[in-house]
Short mmCIF file of C-alpha atoms and ligand atoms in Angstrom, two decimals:
data_model
loop_
_atom_site.label_atom_id
_atom_site.label_comp_id
_atom_site.label_asym_id
_atom_site.label_seq_id
_atom_site.Cartn_x
_atom_site.Cartn_y
_atom_site.Cartn_z
CA MET A 1 42.20 27.32 -110.48
CA LYS A 2 38.97 28.45 -108.73
CA LYS A 3 35.90 26.42 -109.71
CA VAL A 4 32.43 27.99 -109.71
CA ASP A 5 29.02 27.24 -111.13
CA TYR A 6 28.63 30.63 -112.81
CA ILE A 7 30.34 33.85 -113.83
CA ILE A 8 27.99 36.81 -114.29
CA VAL A 9 29.26 39.55 -116.60
CA GLY A 10 27.48 42.84 -115.85
CA GLN A 11 26.07 44.05 -112.55
CA GLY A 12 23.12 46.15 -113.72
CA ILE A 13 19.69 45.21 -112.44
CA ALA A 14 19.66 42.01 -114.52
CA GLY A 15 23.01 40.71 -113.24
CA THR A 16 22.24 41.87 -109.70
CA CYS A 17 18.94 39.94 -109.56
CA MET A 18 20.73 36.89 -111.03
CA ALA A 19 23.43 37.08 -108.36
CA LEU A 20 20.81 37.26 -105.59
CA LYS A 21 19.08 34.20 -107.05
CA LEU A 22 22.37 32.26 -107.10
CA LEU A 23 23.10 33.29 -103.51
CA LYS A 24 19.67 32.04 -102.41
CA GLU A 25 20.09 28.79 -104.32
CA LYS A 26 23.56 28.31 -102.83
CA LYS A 27 25.32 28.25 -106.19
CA SER A 28 28.91 29.47 -106.44
CA PHE A 29 29.67 32.44 -108.67
CA PHE A 30 31.70 35.56 -109.41
CA VAL A 31 30.36 38.84 -110.78
CA ILE A 32 32.51 40.87 -113.18
CA ASP A 33 31.78 44.52 -113.93
CA ASN A 34 33.93 47.49 -114.92
CA HIS A 35 31.25 50.14 -114.24
CA PHE A 36 31.15 51.08 -117.86
CA HIS A 37 27.82 52.87 -118.32
CA LYS A 38 25.11 51.19 -116.26
CA ALA A 39 21.57 52.11 -117.40
CA SER A 40 20.18 50.69 -114.16
CA ALA A 41 22.12 53.16 -112.03
CA ILE A 42 20.50 56.23 -113.59
CA ALA A 43 17.02 54.75 -114.06
CA ALA A 44 14.12 56.14 -112.06
CA GLY A 45 13.35 52.58 -111.00
CA ILE A 46 9.62 53.18 -111.38
CA TYR A 47 7.42 50.13 -111.56
CA ASN A 48 4.06 50.68 -113.13
CA PRO A 49 1.79 48.03 -114.66
CA VAL A 50 0.10 50.45 -117.08
CA VAL A 51 1.44 51.92 -120.33
CA LEU A 52 0.65 55.60 -119.79
CA LYS A 53 0.49 56.51 -123.46
CA ARG A 54 -2.30 54.13 -124.41
CA PHE A 55 -3.68 53.11 -121.00
CA SER A 56 -2.98 49.45 -121.69
CA ILE A 57 -1.65 46.73 -119.43
CA VAL A 58 2.03 45.78 -119.44
CA TRP A 59 2.87 42.22 -120.54
CA ASN A 60 2.45 39.83 -117.54
CA ALA A 61 2.13 42.82 -115.19
CA ALA A 62 0.49 41.10 -112.21
CA LYS A 63 3.11 38.35 -112.02
CA GLN A 64 5.96 40.82 -112.50
CA ILE A 65 4.78 43.10 -109.69
CA GLU A 66 4.22 40.22 -107.29
CA ARG A 67 7.74 38.87 -107.91
CA LEU A 68 9.32 42.35 -107.83
CA ARG A 69 8.00 42.92 -104.31
CA GLU A 70 9.38 39.58 -103.10
CA VAL A 71 12.80 40.02 -104.68
CA PHE A 72 13.38 43.61 -103.59
CA THR A 73 12.18 42.75 -100.08
CA ASP A 74 14.89 40.06 -100.10
CA PHE A 75 17.44 42.73 -101.02
CA GLU A 76 16.17 44.94 -98.19
CA GLN A 77 16.62 42.09 -95.74
CA LEU A 78 20.04 41.08 -97.03
CA LEU A 79 21.44 44.62 -97.07
CA ASN A 80 19.37 45.95 -94.18
CA LYS A 81 18.24 49.08 -96.01
CA LYS A 82 15.08 50.48 -97.62
CA TYR A 83 14.85 50.35 -101.42
CA ILE A 84 11.11 49.98 -102.08
CA TYR A 85 9.03 53.17 -102.11
CA ASN A 86 5.35 52.54 -102.72
CA PHE A 87 3.64 55.59 -104.13
CA PRO A 88 1.05 56.29 -106.81
CA VAL A 89 1.57 57.50 -110.35
CA TYR A 90 -0.74 60.31 -111.49
CA ARG A 91 -1.23 60.75 -115.21
CA ILE A 92 -2.41 64.26 -116.09
CA PHE A 93 -5.00 64.16 -118.89
CA ASN A 94 -4.31 66.11 -122.05
CA ASP A 95 -7.96 66.40 -123.09
CA GLU A 96 -11.51 65.27 -122.31
CA GLN A 97 -11.25 62.30 -124.66
CA GLU A 98 -8.31 60.88 -122.68
CA LYS A 99 -10.26 61.23 -119.46
CA LYS A 100 -13.25 59.47 -121.02
CA THR A 101 -11.05 56.61 -122.26
CA TRP A 102 -9.41 56.28 -118.84
CA LEU A 103 -12.74 56.10 -117.01
CA LYS A 104 -14.12 53.58 -119.46
CA LYS A 105 -11.08 51.31 -119.07
CA ALA A 106 -11.06 51.77 -115.28
CA THR A 107 -14.60 50.45 -115.05
CA THR A 108 -14.87 47.89 -117.83
CA HIS A 109 -11.44 46.57 -118.82
CA PRO A 110 -10.82 43.32 -116.86
CA ASP A 111 -7.01 43.69 -116.88
CA LEU A 112 -7.07 47.34 -115.81
CA ILE A 113 -9.83 47.55 -113.19
CA ASP A 114 -7.38 46.73 -110.38
CA TYR A 115 -4.90 49.37 -111.49
CA LEU A 116 -6.83 52.48 -112.65
CA SER A 117 -8.59 54.66 -110.08
CA THR A 118 -11.84 56.39 -111.07
CA ASP A 119 -11.17 59.42 -108.87
CA THR A 120 -9.75 61.98 -111.29
CA GLN A 121 -9.53 64.99 -108.95
CA GLN A 122 -6.94 63.83 -106.44
CA LEU A 123 -4.35 66.48 -107.25
CA ASN A 124 -6.83 69.36 -106.76
CA ASP A 125 -5.19 70.50 -103.52
CA PHE A 126 -1.76 70.86 -105.08
CA LEU A 127 -1.91 74.37 -106.42
CA SER A 128 1.47 74.13 -108.16
CA ILE A 129 0.11 71.50 -110.52
CA LYS A 130 -1.84 72.59 -113.60
CA GLU A 131 -4.38 69.91 -114.49
CA PRO A 132 -7.52 71.56 -115.85
CA ILE A 133 -9.02 68.24 -116.95
CA GLY A 134 -7.84 66.22 -113.96
CA SER A 135 -5.58 63.19 -113.68
CA GLY A 136 -5.84 59.45 -113.31
CA GLU A 137 -4.18 57.53 -110.49
CA VAL A 138 -2.46 54.22 -111.25
CA LEU A 139 -2.55 51.86 -108.27
CA ASN A 140 0.05 49.29 -107.23
CA THR A 141 2.97 51.42 -108.40
CA GLY A 142 6.16 52.72 -106.85
CA ARG A 143 9.86 53.01 -107.18
CA ILE A 144 12.91 50.90 -106.41
CA ASP A 145 15.97 52.93 -105.45
CA LEU A 146 18.22 51.12 -107.92
CA THR A 147 21.15 53.54 -107.62
CA ASN A 148 21.73 52.77 -103.95
CA LEU A 149 20.73 49.14 -104.23
CA LEU A 150 23.28 48.39 -106.95
CA GLN A 151 26.10 50.12 -105.07
CA ASP A 152 25.23 48.43 -101.76
CA PHE A 153 25.01 45.04 -103.42
CA LYS A 154 28.35 45.59 -105.14
CA ASN A 155 29.86 46.36 -101.71
CA TYR A 156 28.31 43.16 -100.35
CA LEU A 157 29.80 41.12 -103.20
CA ASP A 158 33.18 42.82 -102.65
CA GLU A 159 33.17 42.00 -98.94
CA ASN A 160 32.43 38.37 -99.77
CA ASN A 161 35.14 38.18 -102.46
CA LEU A 162 32.59 37.58 -105.18
CA PHE A 163 33.27 40.66 -107.29
CA LEU A 164 35.92 41.36 -109.94
CA ASP A 165 36.18 45.04 -110.80
CA GLU A 166 37.33 44.76 -114.41
CA LYS A 167 36.28 44.63 -118.03
CA PHE A 168 35.55 41.08 -119.19
CA ASP A 169 38.25 40.32 -121.75
CA PHE A 170 36.98 37.93 -124.41
CA ASP A 171 40.53 37.11 -125.53
CA LEU A 172 41.05 35.36 -122.18
CA LEU A 173 37.94 33.18 -122.43
CA LYS A 174 38.52 29.53 -123.25
CA ILE A 175 35.63 27.23 -124.03
CA THR A 176 36.48 23.71 -122.92
CA GLY A 177 34.23 20.69 -123.47
CA ASP A 178 31.19 21.50 -121.35
CA SER A 179 32.85 24.18 -119.19
CA THR A 180 34.69 27.52 -119.54
CA ASN A 181 37.96 28.98 -118.29
CA TYR A 182 38.41 32.68 -117.68
CA LYS A 183 41.81 33.64 -116.24
CA ASP A 184 42.15 31.48 -113.13
CA ILE A 185 38.42 30.69 -112.90
CA GLU A 186 36.72 27.59 -114.22
CA ALA A 187 32.98 28.20 -114.55
CA GLU A 188 30.30 25.82 -115.76
CA ARG A 189 28.45 28.69 -117.38
CA ILE A 190 28.88 32.39 -118.06
CA ILE A 191 25.80 34.62 -117.92
CA PHE A 192 26.15 37.78 -119.97
CA SER A 193 24.00 40.61 -118.59
CA GLU A 194 25.88 43.49 -120.18
CA GLY A 195 22.93 45.70 -121.12
CA TYR A 196 23.50 47.66 -124.33
CA ASN A 197 27.19 46.70 -124.34
CA ILE A 198 26.21 43.18 -125.42
CA LEU A 199 26.63 44.52 -128.95
CA ASN A 200 30.41 44.34 -128.25
CA ASN A 201 30.16 40.71 -127.16
CA PRO A 202 31.52 38.54 -130.01
CA TYR A 203 29.15 35.67 -129.13
CA PHE A 204 25.89 37.66 -128.93
CA LYS A 205 26.55 40.76 -131.00
CA ASN A 206 24.04 39.76 -133.70
CA LEU A 207 21.05 39.96 -131.37
CA PRO A 208 18.57 42.68 -132.39
CA ILE A 209 19.25 44.99 -129.44
CA ILE A 210 18.32 48.57 -130.21
CA GLY A 211 19.85 51.26 -128.04
CA VAL A 212 17.47 53.96 -126.85
CA LYS A 213 19.30 56.79 -125.18
CA GLY A 214 17.68 58.37 -122.14
CA GLU A 215 18.58 61.56 -120.31
CA VAL A 216 17.30 62.49 -116.86
CA LEU A 217 17.61 65.40 -114.42
CA LYS A 218 17.74 65.95 -110.71
CA VAL A 219 15.98 69.23 -109.87
CA LYS A 220 15.19 71.41 -106.90
CA THR A 221 11.82 73.13 -106.56
CA ASN A 222 9.89 74.96 -103.85
CA ALA A 223 6.59 73.60 -105.16
CA VAL A 224 4.45 71.62 -102.73
CA LEU A 225 4.01 68.27 -104.44
CA PRO A 226 2.45 64.91 -103.55
CA GLU A 227 4.49 61.87 -102.53
CA ALA A 228 3.90 60.42 -105.99
CA VAL A 229 5.07 60.36 -109.57
CA VAL A 230 3.29 63.13 -111.47
CA LYS A 231 3.32 62.52 -115.21
CA GLY A 232 2.40 65.16 -117.74
CA LYS A 233 4.53 65.41 -120.84
CA GLU A 234 7.47 64.42 -118.59
CA PHE A 235 7.40 63.11 -115.03
CA LEU A 236 8.46 64.45 -111.65
CA MET A 237 9.28 62.01 -108.86
CA PRO A 238 10.33 62.74 -105.26
CA LEU A 239 13.79 61.60 -104.11
CA GLU A 240 14.94 60.78 -100.58
CA ASP A 241 17.10 63.94 -100.38
CA GLY A 242 14.16 66.32 -100.94
CA ASN A 243 14.98 66.91 -104.61
CA TYR A 244 13.04 65.59 -107.62
CA PHE A 245 13.82 63.30 -110.51
CA VAL A 246 12.71 64.44 -113.97
CA GLY A 247 12.60 62.00 -116.88
CA ALA A 248 13.08 60.91 -119.41
CA THR A 249 14.03 61.38 -123.05
CA TYR A 250 13.89 58.60 -125.66
CA ASP A 251 16.38 59.00 -128.51
CA ARG A 252 17.03 56.24 -131.05
CA ASP A 253 19.10 58.41 -133.40
CA ASN A 254 21.92 59.73 -131.21
CA VAL A 255 22.86 56.68 -129.21
CA ASN A 256 25.71 57.81 -126.95
CA TYR A 257 26.35 58.63 -123.29
CA ASP A 258 26.65 62.44 -123.58
CA ASN A 259 24.51 64.96 -121.70
CA THR A 260 22.92 67.44 -124.09
CA THR A 261 21.50 70.93 -123.63
CA GLU A 262 18.63 69.97 -125.94
CA ALA A 263 17.53 67.17 -123.61
CA LYS A 264 17.86 69.39 -120.54
CA ASP A 265 15.66 72.09 -122.12
CA TYR A 266 13.20 69.50 -123.38
CA LEU A 267 12.78 67.95 -119.92
CA VAL A 268 12.49 71.29 -118.11
CA ASN A 269 9.91 72.54 -120.64
CA GLY A 270 8.00 69.26 -120.31
CA VAL A 271 7.72 69.77 -116.55
CA LYS A 272 6.78 73.44 -116.89
CA GLN A 273 3.73 72.42 -118.88
CA PHE A 274 2.13 71.17 -115.67
CA LEU A 275 4.12 72.90 -112.91
CA ASN A 276 3.58 76.55 -111.97
CA ASP A 277 6.83 76.84 -109.96
CA GLU A 278 10.41 77.14 -111.16
CA VAL A 279 12.79 74.17 -111.18
CA GLU A 280 16.56 74.43 -110.78
CA VAL A 281 18.59 71.71 -112.48
CA ILE A 282 21.28 70.31 -110.19
CA GLU A 283 22.33 67.19 -112.08
CA GLN A 284 21.96 65.58 -115.52
CA LYS A 285 22.69 61.99 -116.57
CA ALA A 286 22.48 59.89 -119.72
CA SER A 287 22.53 56.20 -120.52
CA ILE A 288 21.25 53.66 -123.05
CA ARG A 289 18.30 51.28 -122.66
CA PRO A 290 18.80 47.82 -124.19
CA THR A 291 15.52 47.45 -126.07
CA VAL A 292 14.61 44.66 -128.48
CA ILE A 293 13.02 44.75 -131.89
CA ASP A 294 9.89 42.90 -130.60
CA ARG A 295 9.90 44.58 -127.15
CA ARG A 296 10.52 41.38 -125.21
CA PRO A 297 13.59 40.33 -123.19
CA ILE A 298 16.14 37.88 -124.57
CA ILE A 299 17.11 35.02 -122.29
CA GLY A 300 18.62 31.59 -122.84
CA GLU A 301 21.69 29.83 -124.14
CA HIS A 302 23.88 30.40 -127.17
CA PRO A 303 22.71 28.10 -130.01
CA THR A 304 25.98 26.16 -130.27
CA ILE A 305 28.05 27.02 -127.17
CA LYS A 306 25.66 25.97 -124.41
CA GLN A 307 27.85 27.29 -121.60
CA LEU A 308 27.30 30.90 -122.75
CA ILE A 309 24.05 32.42 -121.53
CA CYS A 310 22.24 35.64 -122.41
CA LEU A 311 20.20 37.73 -119.93
CA ASN A 312 19.34 40.92 -121.75
CA GLY A 313 16.72 43.06 -123.47
CA MET A 314 15.17 44.55 -120.32
CA GLY A 315 14.33 47.59 -122.45
CA THR A 316 12.44 50.38 -120.73
CA ARG A 317 11.24 48.21 -117.83
CA GLY A 318 14.16 46.43 -116.20
CA THR A 319 12.81 46.95 -112.68
CA MET A 320 9.71 44.87 -113.32
CA LEU A 321 11.19 42.42 -115.78
CA ALA A 322 14.50 41.40 -114.21
CA PRO A 323 13.15 39.45 -111.17
CA VAL A 324 10.80 37.30 -113.27
CA MET A 325 13.26 36.80 -116.12
CA VAL A 326 15.93 35.65 -113.69
CA ASP A 327 13.54 33.02 -112.30
CA LYS A 328 12.73 31.79 -115.79
CA LEU A 329 16.38 31.63 -116.78
CA TYR A 330 17.38 29.86 -113.59
CA ASN A 331 14.61 27.26 -113.98
CA PHE A 332 15.73 26.66 -117.53
CA LEU A 333 19.40 26.25 -116.58
CA GLU A 334 19.00 24.22 -113.43
CA HIS A 335 15.69 22.39 -113.93
CA ASN A 336 15.45 22.22 -117.71
CA LEU A 337 12.10 24.03 -117.73
CA PRO A 338 11.19 25.78 -121.00
CA ILE A 339 11.48 29.56 -121.33
CA ASP A 340 8.34 31.44 -122.49
CA LYS A 341 8.67 31.62 -126.25
CA GLU A 342 8.22 35.43 -126.23
CA ALA A 343 11.43 35.82 -124.18
CA ASP A 344 13.41 32.84 -125.45
CA ILE A 345 16.64 33.65 -127.29
CA ALA A 346 15.74 30.77 -129.65
CA ARG A 347 13.50 33.15 -131.59
CA PHE A 348 16.68 34.82 -132.85
CA TYR A 349 18.83 31.73 -133.50
CA ASN A 350 18.64 32.38 -137.24
CA ARG A 351 20.90 35.43 -136.67
CA PHE A 352 23.81 33.31 -135.44
CA ASN A 353 24.77 31.72 -138.78
C1 FAD B 1 17.04 57.36 -118.50
C2 FAD B 1 16.51 56.00 -118.18
C3 FAD B 1 15.43 55.87 -117.32
C4 FAD B 1 14.91 54.61 -117.04
N1 FAD B 1 13.88 54.51 -116.16
C5 FAD B 1 13.39 53.28 -115.85
C6 FAD B 1 12.35 53.13 -114.89
O1 FAD B 1 11.89 54.09 -114.29
N2 FAD B 1 11.89 51.87 -114.64
C7 FAD B 1 12.40 50.77 -115.26
O2 FAD B 1 11.96 49.65 -115.00
N3 FAD B 1 13.40 50.87 -116.17
C8 FAD B 1 13.89 52.10 -116.47
N4 FAD B 1 14.89 52.22 -117.38
C9 FAD B 1 15.33 51.01 -118.10
C10 FAD B 1 16.32 50.22 -117.26
O3 FAD B 1 17.31 51.09 -116.83
C11 FAD B 1 16.89 49.06 -118.07
O4 FAD B 1 15.87 48.18 -118.43
C12 FAD B 1 17.91 48.30 -117.22
O5 FAD B 1 18.77 49.19 -116.60
C13 FAD B 1 18.73 47.31 -118.01
O6 FAD B 1 19.53 46.64 -117.07
P1 FAD B 1 20.73 45.71 -117.45
O7 FAD B 1 21.22 45.10 -116.20
O8 FAD B 1 20.34 44.83 -118.57
O9 FAD B 1 21.86 46.70 -118.08
P2 FAD B 1 22.76 47.81 -117.38
O10 FAD B 1 22.11 48.43 -116.21
O11 FAD B 1 23.20 48.74 -118.46
O12 FAD B 1 23.99 47.01 -116.81
C14 FAD B 1 24.95 46.41 -117.64
C15 FAD B 1 26.25 46.30 -116.84
O13 FAD B 1 27.16 45.49 -117.58
C16 FAD B 1 28.46 46.02 -117.43
N5 FAD B 1 29.26 45.56 -118.56
C17 FAD B 1 28.96 45.60 -119.88
N6 FAD B 1 29.94 45.04 -120.60
C18 FAD B 1 30.90 44.62 -119.73
C19 FAD B 1 32.15 43.96 -119.87
N7 FAD B 1 32.63 43.56 -121.08
N8 FAD B 1 32.87 43.70 -118.77
C20 FAD B 1 32.41 44.04 -117.54
N9 FAD B 1 31.21 44.67 -117.35
C21 FAD B 1 30.46 44.95 -118.44
C22 FAD B 1 28.24 47.54 -117.39
O14 FAD B 1 29.32 48.15 -116.72
C23 FAD B 1 26.94 47.64 -116.60
O15 FAD B 1 27.20 47.79 -115.24
C24 FAD B 1 15.46 53.46 -117.65
C25 FAD B 1 16.58 53.59 -118.48
C26 FAD B 1 17.10 54.85 -118.74
C27 FAD B 1 18.32 54.98 -119.62
#
């Protein structure tokens, strides 16, 4: 029997950040993942403190961005590769009223002053971009290359015999006193970071996780574009291979992993609204975001089986949320510190009866 402090089920961005934390804290663990659809691997990985629909600040944005930079720098050092790409996000205005609102918030709103630029003509030199009313630049933004990071980290875990490439089988889980047994592993606790698939977890399936399907494209274009995310109806983002990422759809009604022609056309048309050049689609992907009824993550322990832990509900913003949520969860588990009530699983304990 192998004895460890933790088993982590699910190596998306949540489980990956948790594993890094355990490595740093010198805790023993195994990660289990069967590479069943991983939302994190197809995500753009954009981090952006501003909600671009309403020009409002994201919950706890400053703290999340600060921690994100530290944690992904740690990954860069551990794996000796670049994953952080700092570049701006430009939001093309739809009308004069939007521009007016932006400028007002950029100059008077205490939470937004640091993040909204007042220069609204920065894309003027890019003739491929149609922006008759201008665009606003969000500062302190960028992208984490999650696709490569997750694969490289999986390889690292493999090399160190910390990874089990399999589906976690609940029939083989035995809860014993204050510990757990899974196959030949005895673990003090099991952290479930299964993304949307948590709805198939018999212990946590009643949590109010709402799947939001997202489809994205990789496209080729000859347009001369800035090293930035350009967001009109949809967004275009440069990739390391010279191609561009186009995203993303939000579908709550058809929650599956299939690519659809409708989404492809929708995304291409969304880009054409602000791009004069043609785009050629070279790849399409789909996955499901684990969102929560009240738009906050869900972390903490099962109400009656304290060895079973939930790390989920990263929703549409796993890149920014995961590093901070992992810290909170770790401090709760190892130092008995309380979890912020907005993110605490306890707010849903009434669903476990
Ligand atoms: C199209 C799209 C674009 C997005 N863009 C962004 C973005 O730009 N910025 C941003 O911050 N967020 C973005 N997101 C949201 C982000 O992807 C999610 O918040 C995040 O991926 C959730 O991470 P997770 O680790 O909880 O789940 P996942 O990444 O889904 O990982 C869960 C893992 O658990 C494994 N698993 C599940 N059940 C089992 C089991 N029984 N046994 C073994 N393994 C199991 C799965 O194989 C998977 O690897 C986007 C999402 C989508 C779909």
